[in-house]
Structure formats: C-alpha cells, structure tokens
Tab-separated table of C-alpha atoms in Angstrom:
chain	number	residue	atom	x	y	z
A	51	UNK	CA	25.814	8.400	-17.838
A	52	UNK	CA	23.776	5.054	-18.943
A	53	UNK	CA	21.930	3.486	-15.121
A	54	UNK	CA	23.466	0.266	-14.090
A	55	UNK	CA	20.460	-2.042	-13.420
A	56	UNK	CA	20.944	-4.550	-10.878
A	57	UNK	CA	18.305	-7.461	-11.380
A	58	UNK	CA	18.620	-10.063	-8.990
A	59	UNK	CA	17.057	-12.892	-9.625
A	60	UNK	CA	17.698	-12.252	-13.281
A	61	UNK	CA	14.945	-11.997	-15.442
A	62	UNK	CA	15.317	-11.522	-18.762
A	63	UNK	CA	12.106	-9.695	-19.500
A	64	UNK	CA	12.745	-7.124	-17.608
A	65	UNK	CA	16.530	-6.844	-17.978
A	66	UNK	CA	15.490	-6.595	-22.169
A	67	UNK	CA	13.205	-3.868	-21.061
A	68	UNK	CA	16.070	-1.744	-19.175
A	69	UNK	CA	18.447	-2.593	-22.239
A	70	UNK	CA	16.036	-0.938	-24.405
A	71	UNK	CA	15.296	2.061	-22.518
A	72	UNK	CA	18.911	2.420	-22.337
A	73	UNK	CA	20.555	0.929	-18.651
A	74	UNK	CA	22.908	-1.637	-18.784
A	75	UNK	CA	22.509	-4.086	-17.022
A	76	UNK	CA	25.145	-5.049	-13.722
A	77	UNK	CA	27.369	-7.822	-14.116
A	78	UNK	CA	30.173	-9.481	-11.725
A	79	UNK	CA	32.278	-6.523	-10.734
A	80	UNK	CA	29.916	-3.960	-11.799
A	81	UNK	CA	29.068	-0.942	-9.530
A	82	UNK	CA	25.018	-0.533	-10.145
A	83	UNK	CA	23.144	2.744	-9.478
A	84	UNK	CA	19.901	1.131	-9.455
A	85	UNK	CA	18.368	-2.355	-8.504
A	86	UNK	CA	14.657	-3.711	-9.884
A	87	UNK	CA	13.334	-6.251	-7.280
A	88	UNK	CA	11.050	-8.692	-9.700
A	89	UNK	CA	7.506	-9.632	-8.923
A	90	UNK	CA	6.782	-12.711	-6.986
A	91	UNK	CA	10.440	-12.492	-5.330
A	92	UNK	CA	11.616	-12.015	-1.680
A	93	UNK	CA	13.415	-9.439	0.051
A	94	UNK	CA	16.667	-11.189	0.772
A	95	UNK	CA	18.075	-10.594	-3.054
A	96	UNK	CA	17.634	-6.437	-1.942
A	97	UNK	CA	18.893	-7.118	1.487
A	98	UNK	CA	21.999	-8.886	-0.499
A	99	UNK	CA	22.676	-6.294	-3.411
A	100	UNK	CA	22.470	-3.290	-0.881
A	101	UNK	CA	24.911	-4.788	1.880
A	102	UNK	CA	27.276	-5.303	-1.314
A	103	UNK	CA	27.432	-1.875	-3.108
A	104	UNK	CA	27.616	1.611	-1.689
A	105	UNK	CA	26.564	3.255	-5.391
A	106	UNK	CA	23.113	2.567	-5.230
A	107	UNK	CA	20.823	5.389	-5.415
A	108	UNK	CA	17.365	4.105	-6.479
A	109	UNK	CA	15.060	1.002	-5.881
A	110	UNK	CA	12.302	-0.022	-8.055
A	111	UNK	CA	9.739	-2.047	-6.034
A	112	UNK	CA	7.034	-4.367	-7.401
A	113	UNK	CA	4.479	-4.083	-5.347
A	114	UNK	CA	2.176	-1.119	-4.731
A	115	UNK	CA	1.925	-2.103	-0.908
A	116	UNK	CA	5.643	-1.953	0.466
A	117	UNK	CA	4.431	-2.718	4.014
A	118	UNK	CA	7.033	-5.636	3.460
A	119	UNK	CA	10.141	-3.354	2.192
A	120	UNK	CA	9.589	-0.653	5.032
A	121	UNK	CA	12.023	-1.361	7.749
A	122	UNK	CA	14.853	-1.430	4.551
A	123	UNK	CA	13.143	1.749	3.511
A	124	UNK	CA	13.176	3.755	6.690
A	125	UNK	CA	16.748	2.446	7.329
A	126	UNK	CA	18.257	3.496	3.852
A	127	UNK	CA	17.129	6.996	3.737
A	128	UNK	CA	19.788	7.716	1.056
A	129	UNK	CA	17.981	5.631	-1.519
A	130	UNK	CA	14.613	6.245	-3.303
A	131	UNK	CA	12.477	4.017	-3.391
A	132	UNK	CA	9.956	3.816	-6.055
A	133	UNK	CA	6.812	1.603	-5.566
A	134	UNK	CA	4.468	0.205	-8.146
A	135	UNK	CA	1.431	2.676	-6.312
A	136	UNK	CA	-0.632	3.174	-8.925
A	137	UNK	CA	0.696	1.018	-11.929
A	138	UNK	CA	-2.160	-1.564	-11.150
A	139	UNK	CA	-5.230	0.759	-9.940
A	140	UNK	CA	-7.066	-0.013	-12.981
A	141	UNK	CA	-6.979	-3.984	-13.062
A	142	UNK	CA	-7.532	-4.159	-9.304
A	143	UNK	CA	-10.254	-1.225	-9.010
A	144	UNK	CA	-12.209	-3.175	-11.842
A	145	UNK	CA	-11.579	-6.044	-9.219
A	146	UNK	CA	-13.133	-4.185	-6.666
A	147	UNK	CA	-16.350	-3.164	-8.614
A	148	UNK	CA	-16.804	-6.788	-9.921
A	149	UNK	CA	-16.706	-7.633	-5.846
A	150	UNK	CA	-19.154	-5.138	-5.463
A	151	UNK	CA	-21.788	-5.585	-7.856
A	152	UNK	CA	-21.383	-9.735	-6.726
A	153	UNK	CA	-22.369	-9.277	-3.376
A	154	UNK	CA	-25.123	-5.999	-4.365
A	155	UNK	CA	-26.268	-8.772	-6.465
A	156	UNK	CA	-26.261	-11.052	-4.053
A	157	UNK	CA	-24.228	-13.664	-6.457
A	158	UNK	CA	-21.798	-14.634	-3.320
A	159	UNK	CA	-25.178	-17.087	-2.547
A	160	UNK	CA	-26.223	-17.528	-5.786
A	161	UNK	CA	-22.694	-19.035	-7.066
A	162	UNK	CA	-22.619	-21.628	-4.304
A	163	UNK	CA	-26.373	-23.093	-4.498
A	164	UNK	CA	-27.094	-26.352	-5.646
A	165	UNK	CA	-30.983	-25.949	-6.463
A	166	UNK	CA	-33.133	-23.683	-7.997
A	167	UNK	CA	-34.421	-20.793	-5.696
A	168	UNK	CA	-37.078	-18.463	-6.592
A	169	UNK	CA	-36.454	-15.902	-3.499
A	170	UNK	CA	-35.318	-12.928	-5.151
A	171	UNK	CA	-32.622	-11.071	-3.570
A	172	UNK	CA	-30.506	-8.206	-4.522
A	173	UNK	CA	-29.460	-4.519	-4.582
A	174	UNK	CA	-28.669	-1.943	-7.103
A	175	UNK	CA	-25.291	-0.234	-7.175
A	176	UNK	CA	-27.050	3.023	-8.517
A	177	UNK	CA	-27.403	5.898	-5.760
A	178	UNK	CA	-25.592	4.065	-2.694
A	179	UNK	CA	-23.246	5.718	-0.632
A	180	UNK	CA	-20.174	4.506	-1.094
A	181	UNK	CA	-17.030	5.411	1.414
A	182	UNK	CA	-13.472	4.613	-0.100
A	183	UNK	CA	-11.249	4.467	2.328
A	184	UNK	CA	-7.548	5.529	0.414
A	185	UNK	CA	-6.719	8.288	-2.031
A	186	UNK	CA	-4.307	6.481	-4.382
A	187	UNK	CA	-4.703	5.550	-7.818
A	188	UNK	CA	-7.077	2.368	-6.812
A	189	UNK	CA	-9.604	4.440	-5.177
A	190	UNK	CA	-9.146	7.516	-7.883
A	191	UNK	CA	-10.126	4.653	-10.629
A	192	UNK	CA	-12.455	2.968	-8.210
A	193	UNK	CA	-14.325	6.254	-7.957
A	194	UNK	CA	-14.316	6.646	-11.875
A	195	UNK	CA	-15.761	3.686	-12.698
A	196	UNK	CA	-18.536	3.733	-10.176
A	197	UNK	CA	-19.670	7.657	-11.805
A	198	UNK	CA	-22.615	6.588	-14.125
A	199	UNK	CA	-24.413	4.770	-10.975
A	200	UNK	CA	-25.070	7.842	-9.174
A	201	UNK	CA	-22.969	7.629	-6.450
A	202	UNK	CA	-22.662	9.117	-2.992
A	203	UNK	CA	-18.667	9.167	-2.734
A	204	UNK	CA	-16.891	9.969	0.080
A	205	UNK	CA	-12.985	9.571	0.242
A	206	UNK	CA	-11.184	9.440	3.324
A	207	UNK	CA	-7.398	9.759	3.809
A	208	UNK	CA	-4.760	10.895	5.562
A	209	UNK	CA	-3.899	14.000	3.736
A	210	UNK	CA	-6.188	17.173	2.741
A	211	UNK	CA	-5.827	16.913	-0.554
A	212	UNK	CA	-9.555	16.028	-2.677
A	213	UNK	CA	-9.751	12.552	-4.092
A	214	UNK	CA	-10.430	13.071	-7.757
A	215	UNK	CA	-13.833	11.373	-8.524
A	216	UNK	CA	-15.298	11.996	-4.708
A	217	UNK	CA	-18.121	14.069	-3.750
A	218	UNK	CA	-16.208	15.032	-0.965
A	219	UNK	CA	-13.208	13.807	0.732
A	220	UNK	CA	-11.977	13.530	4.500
A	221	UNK	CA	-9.239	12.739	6.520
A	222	UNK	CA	-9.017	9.586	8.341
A	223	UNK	CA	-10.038	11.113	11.830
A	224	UNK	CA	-13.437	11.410	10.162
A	225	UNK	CA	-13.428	7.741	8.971
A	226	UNK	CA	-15.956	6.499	12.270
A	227	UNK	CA	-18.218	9.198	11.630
A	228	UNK	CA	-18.983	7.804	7.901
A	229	UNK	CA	-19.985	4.047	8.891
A	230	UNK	CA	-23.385	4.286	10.032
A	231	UNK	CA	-24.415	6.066	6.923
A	232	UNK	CA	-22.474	3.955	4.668
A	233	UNK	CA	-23.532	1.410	2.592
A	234	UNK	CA	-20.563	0.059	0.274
A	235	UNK	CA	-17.118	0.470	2.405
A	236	UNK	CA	-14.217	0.062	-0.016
A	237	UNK	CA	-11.160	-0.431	1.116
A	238	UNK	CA	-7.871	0.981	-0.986
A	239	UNK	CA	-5.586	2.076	1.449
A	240	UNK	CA	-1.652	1.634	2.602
A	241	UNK	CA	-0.997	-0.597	5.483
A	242	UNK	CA	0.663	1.331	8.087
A	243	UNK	CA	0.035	2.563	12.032
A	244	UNK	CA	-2.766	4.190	11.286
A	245	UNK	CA	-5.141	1.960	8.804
A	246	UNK	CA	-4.040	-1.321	10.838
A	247	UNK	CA	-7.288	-3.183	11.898
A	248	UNK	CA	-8.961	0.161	11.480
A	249	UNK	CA	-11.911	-1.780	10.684
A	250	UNK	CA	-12.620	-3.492	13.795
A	251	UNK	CA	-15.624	-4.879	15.690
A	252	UNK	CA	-16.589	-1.494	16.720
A	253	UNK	CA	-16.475	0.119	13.031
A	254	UNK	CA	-18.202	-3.451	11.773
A	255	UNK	CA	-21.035	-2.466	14.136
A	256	UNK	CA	-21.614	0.923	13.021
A	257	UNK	CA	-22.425	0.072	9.761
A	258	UNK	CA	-25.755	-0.531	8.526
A	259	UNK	CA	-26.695	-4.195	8.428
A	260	UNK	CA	-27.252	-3.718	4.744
A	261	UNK	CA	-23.264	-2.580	4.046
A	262	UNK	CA	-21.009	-4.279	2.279
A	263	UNK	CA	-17.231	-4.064	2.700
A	264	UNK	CA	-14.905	-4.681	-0.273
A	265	UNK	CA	-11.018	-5.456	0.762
A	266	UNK	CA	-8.373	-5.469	-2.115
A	267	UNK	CA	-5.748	-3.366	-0.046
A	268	UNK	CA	-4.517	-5.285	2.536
A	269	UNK	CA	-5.576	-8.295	4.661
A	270	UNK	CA	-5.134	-6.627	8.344
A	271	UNK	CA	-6.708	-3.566	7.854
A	272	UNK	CA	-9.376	-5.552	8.437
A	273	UNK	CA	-9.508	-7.232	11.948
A	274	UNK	CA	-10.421	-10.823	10.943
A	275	UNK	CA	-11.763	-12.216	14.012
A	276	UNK	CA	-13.931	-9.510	14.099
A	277	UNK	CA	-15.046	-9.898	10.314
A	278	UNK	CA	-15.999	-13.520	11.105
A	279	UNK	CA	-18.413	-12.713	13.530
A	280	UNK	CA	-19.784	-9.608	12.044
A	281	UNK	CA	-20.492	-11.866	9.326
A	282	UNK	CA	-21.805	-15.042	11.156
A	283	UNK	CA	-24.175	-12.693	13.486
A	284	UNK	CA	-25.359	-10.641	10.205
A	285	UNK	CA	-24.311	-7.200	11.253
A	286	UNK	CA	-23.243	-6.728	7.674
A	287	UNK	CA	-24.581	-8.227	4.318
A	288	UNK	CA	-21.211	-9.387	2.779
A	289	UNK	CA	-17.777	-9.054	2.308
A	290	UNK	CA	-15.527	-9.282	-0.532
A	291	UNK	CA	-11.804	-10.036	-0.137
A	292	UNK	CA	-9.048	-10.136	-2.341
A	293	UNK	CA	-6.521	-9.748	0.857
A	294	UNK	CA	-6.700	-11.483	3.904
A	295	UNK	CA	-5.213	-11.974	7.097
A	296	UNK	CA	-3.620	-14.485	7.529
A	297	UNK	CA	-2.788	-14.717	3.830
A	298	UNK	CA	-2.808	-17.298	2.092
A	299	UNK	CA	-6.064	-17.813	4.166
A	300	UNK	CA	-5.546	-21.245	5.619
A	301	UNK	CA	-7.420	-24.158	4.535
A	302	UNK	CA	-10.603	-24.681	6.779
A	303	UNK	CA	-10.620	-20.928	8.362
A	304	UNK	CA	-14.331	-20.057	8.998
A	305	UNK	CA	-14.370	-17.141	5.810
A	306	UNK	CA	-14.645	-19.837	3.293
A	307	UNK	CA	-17.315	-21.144	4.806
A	308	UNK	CA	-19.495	-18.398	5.321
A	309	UNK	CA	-22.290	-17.674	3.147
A	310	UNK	CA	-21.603	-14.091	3.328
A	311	UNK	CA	-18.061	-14.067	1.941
A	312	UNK	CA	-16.673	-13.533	-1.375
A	313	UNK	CA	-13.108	-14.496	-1.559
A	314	UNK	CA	-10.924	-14.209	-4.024
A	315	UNK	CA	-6.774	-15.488	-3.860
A	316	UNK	CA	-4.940	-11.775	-3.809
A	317	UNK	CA	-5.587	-12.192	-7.699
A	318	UNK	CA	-7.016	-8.618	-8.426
A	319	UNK	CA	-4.476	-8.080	-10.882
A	320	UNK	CA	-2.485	-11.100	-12.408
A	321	UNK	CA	0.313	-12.405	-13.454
A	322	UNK	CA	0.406	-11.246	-16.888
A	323	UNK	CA	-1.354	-7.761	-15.663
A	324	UNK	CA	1.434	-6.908	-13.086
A	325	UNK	CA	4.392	-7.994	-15.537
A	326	UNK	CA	3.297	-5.227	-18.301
A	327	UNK	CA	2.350	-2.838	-15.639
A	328	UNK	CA	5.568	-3.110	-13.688
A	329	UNK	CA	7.601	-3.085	-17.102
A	330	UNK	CA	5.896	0.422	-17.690
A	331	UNK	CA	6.653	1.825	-14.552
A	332	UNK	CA	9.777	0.605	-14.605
A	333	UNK	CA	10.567	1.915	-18.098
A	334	UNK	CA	9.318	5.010	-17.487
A	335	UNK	CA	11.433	5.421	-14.064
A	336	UNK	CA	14.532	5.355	-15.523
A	337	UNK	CA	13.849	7.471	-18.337
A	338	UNK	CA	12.693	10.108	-15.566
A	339	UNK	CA	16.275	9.104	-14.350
A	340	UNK	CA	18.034	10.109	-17.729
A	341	UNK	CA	16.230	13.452	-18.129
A	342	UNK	CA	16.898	13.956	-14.313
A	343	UNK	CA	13.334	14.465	-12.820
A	344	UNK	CA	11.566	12.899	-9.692
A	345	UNK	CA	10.958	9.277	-9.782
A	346	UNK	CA	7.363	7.974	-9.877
A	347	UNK	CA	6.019	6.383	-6.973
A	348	UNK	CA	9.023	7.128	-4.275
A	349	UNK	CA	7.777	5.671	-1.218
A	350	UNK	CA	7.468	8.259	1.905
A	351	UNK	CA	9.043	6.270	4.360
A	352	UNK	CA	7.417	8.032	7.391
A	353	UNK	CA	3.661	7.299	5.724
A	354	UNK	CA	4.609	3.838	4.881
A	355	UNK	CA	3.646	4.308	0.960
C-alpha cells in the first residue's frame, strides 16, 4: 500500500520528492499514514494534523535536535518519530573544525582588528587533546576529520557503545574528570536532563586556561552566564558558538562583544544544505517504509534524541 504523506505547510519540493519515491501525497478527506514537518516551520501544523487523524503511524522531523518536538513525542508513543540525527553531521562537523582552527589560530582577534599587529599568537590543532562531548553522527564526522592532526580523542556519552574515530570513549559520568586535561571541548550532544548546562562555571574552571570550547549542539548546554565570565576573567582562551542561549542571541548581550568569542547565527549547515539533506533522509525513510524495515533516526523518547 502507497504512504499517504501529509505535508503541512505544503511544499512542493518535498511533496515532488515523496511523489517520486512513490507516497501520495494527502489531500482534503484523505486519511495519511505519515506527516513530513518542513524545515524552518513550527510545531502547531503537527499539533494540528495529529489531533485530526487517528491513521498516522510515522513522523519525519527536520531537525536533528527534537528538544522542541519532545513533549508530542513522549505523549504519542504510538507514532515513530524519525529525526534528521545525522543527515547534517558532515556540513555542521566541518562547521565545528572551521570554529576550531579560528580560535587555535587565534583569527576570533585577528578578524576584528583595525591595525596591523606584529604579536604573534596562535596554536596548532596537531596533537591536542580534544574531548567531544556526543556520540552521534556530528561527533563521529567531527572525529574523522580531525585524524591527520594527531589527535588525543576522547568521546563521552551516555551509552557504552565506542565512538567510531575516538581513542577512547566514556560515559557522561566521566565527563568532569576529562576537563582539566582537555584542551579543545567540542560540544555535539542532544539537549536533554542530563547535558543541560552541563558545562557550567564549575566545568569552565576546570579546564585549562588554554581550552577552547566549540558549541554547535545546543545553546543551553552551555550555561551562558557562566560562559560570559569565564570568558571576560580569561579562564578559557575562546569560544566558538553556532548555538546560543538565548537564541537568536539578543542584540547588545555581552558575547558579541567579547574578544574571546566566535559567533556564528545557528548557520552550521544552511539553507540549501538542510533542504537536500532532509530530502535524502526523507526519501530514504519511506522507502525503508515500503520494504518494511526500521525507520532511520526514530527518536528514543526517554533519551530525548
């Protein structure tokens, strides 16, 4: 039996992408068995489409971070829910290297001076010790592109499993431990109980004034306040955001004024990136759903991702 698509907003990218894997896509009257929430679009559409049909058995989320989806999610434990985890790890891990080598290289300063300056700054990338926090596709791809510069790579996450790519990897109970011996802390985790502000004034002092921390997961896994003055009293070298919290990060908040701060607008991977990423994974998901197998990227609703 051919999946009924529900797209709501319609967009006809994606619903020409559905059509030619072989859905149809759900008109007025039509019962669908599946609903694709568009990028860039609110929750209320899902909210809508699931309070008006009892027949559907699968979601396909955009996002890889469904921190915004999860109280739907834990509530409709007779859908799946498949997330985007791992459709964008390679845009957004090349994100997170270009963050690190800029403020390594110390281009953070560099990129805002008006004058020449001869004091020569910097640090090489080759034979650091680098902690990833996360052991999704971001940090897998994170890890792989950070191989030819020698590396010390520990993983940490919540489950046992080895982080392809890491020297060793950890769960997160061991996450404390790692900080005063690290010296790039890259953050690629989920949002959820556990990784909320888990690096806080305490775990900002424990690293070596020499660190930097690299953010493209999610704004409050990071305790902001805390960041800000970690930053303005120099207990680390730099930070470089894609995610903030609040985000967007208000106009005149002390990060964009600090020297020590690389900020980027959530922009790790863009438009264009996350519209042929999401039309693979999406493809690909209901193909799985023809031949009857397991959908990529169901979300575990009791881990949050």
């Amino acid at each position: 039996m051919s999946e009924i698509i529900a797209i709501r907003p319609h967009d006809e990218h994606f619903a020409q992408l559905a059509k030619e894997a072989g859905a149809t896509i759900a008109g007025d009257g039509d019962n669908p068995t599946g609903v694709f929430v568009p990028p860039f679009t609110g929750i209320q559409h899902l909210e809508e489409l699931l309070a008006e049909h009892n027949t559907i058995e699968w979601v396909q989320l955009p996002l890889a971070g469904v921190d915004k989806f999860l109280h739907i999610i834990r509530e409709r434990t007779d859908i799946a829910f498949a997330s985007a985890k791992g459709a964008y790890s390679k845009p957004v891990a090349q994100h997170g290297l270009a963050l690190t080598l800029a403020l390594l290289n110390d281009l953070h300063r560099r990129a805002r001076a008006s004058e020449w300056d001869s004091v020569q700054t910097g640090e090489m990338l080759y034979g650091k010790r680098v902690t990833i926090l996360g052991g999704g596709g971001i940090a897998e791809e994170y890890a792989r592109l950070i191989a030819p510069f020698g590396c010390e790579i520990t993983a940490v996450r919540h489950a046992p499993a080895a982080v392809p790519g890491a020297d060793r990897t950890v769960q997160t109970g061991e996450f404390a431990s790692l900080l005063p011996t690290t010296d790039v802390l890259f953050l690629a985790s989920a949002l959820n109980d556990e990784t909320r502000a888990i690096v806080n004034a305490e775990a900002l002092r424990a690293l070596p004034k020499s660190a930097v921390v690299v953010n493209i997961s999610r704004g409050p896994v990071i305790d902001t306040d805390a960041l800000v003055a970690a930053l303005a009293d120099q207990e680390i070298a730099g930070a470089g955001l894609d995610v903030t919290d609040p985000e967007p990060l208000p106009d005149g908040h002390p990060l964009w004024s600090e020297p020590r701060a690389l900020i980027t607008p959530h922009t790790a991977d863009t438009v264009e990136q996350v519209t042929q990423l999401l039309g693979d994974r999406f493809v690909d998901n209901i193909a799985r759903r023809h031949r009857g197998a397991d959908l990529a990227g169901v979300v575990n609703p009791a881990r949050g991702y």
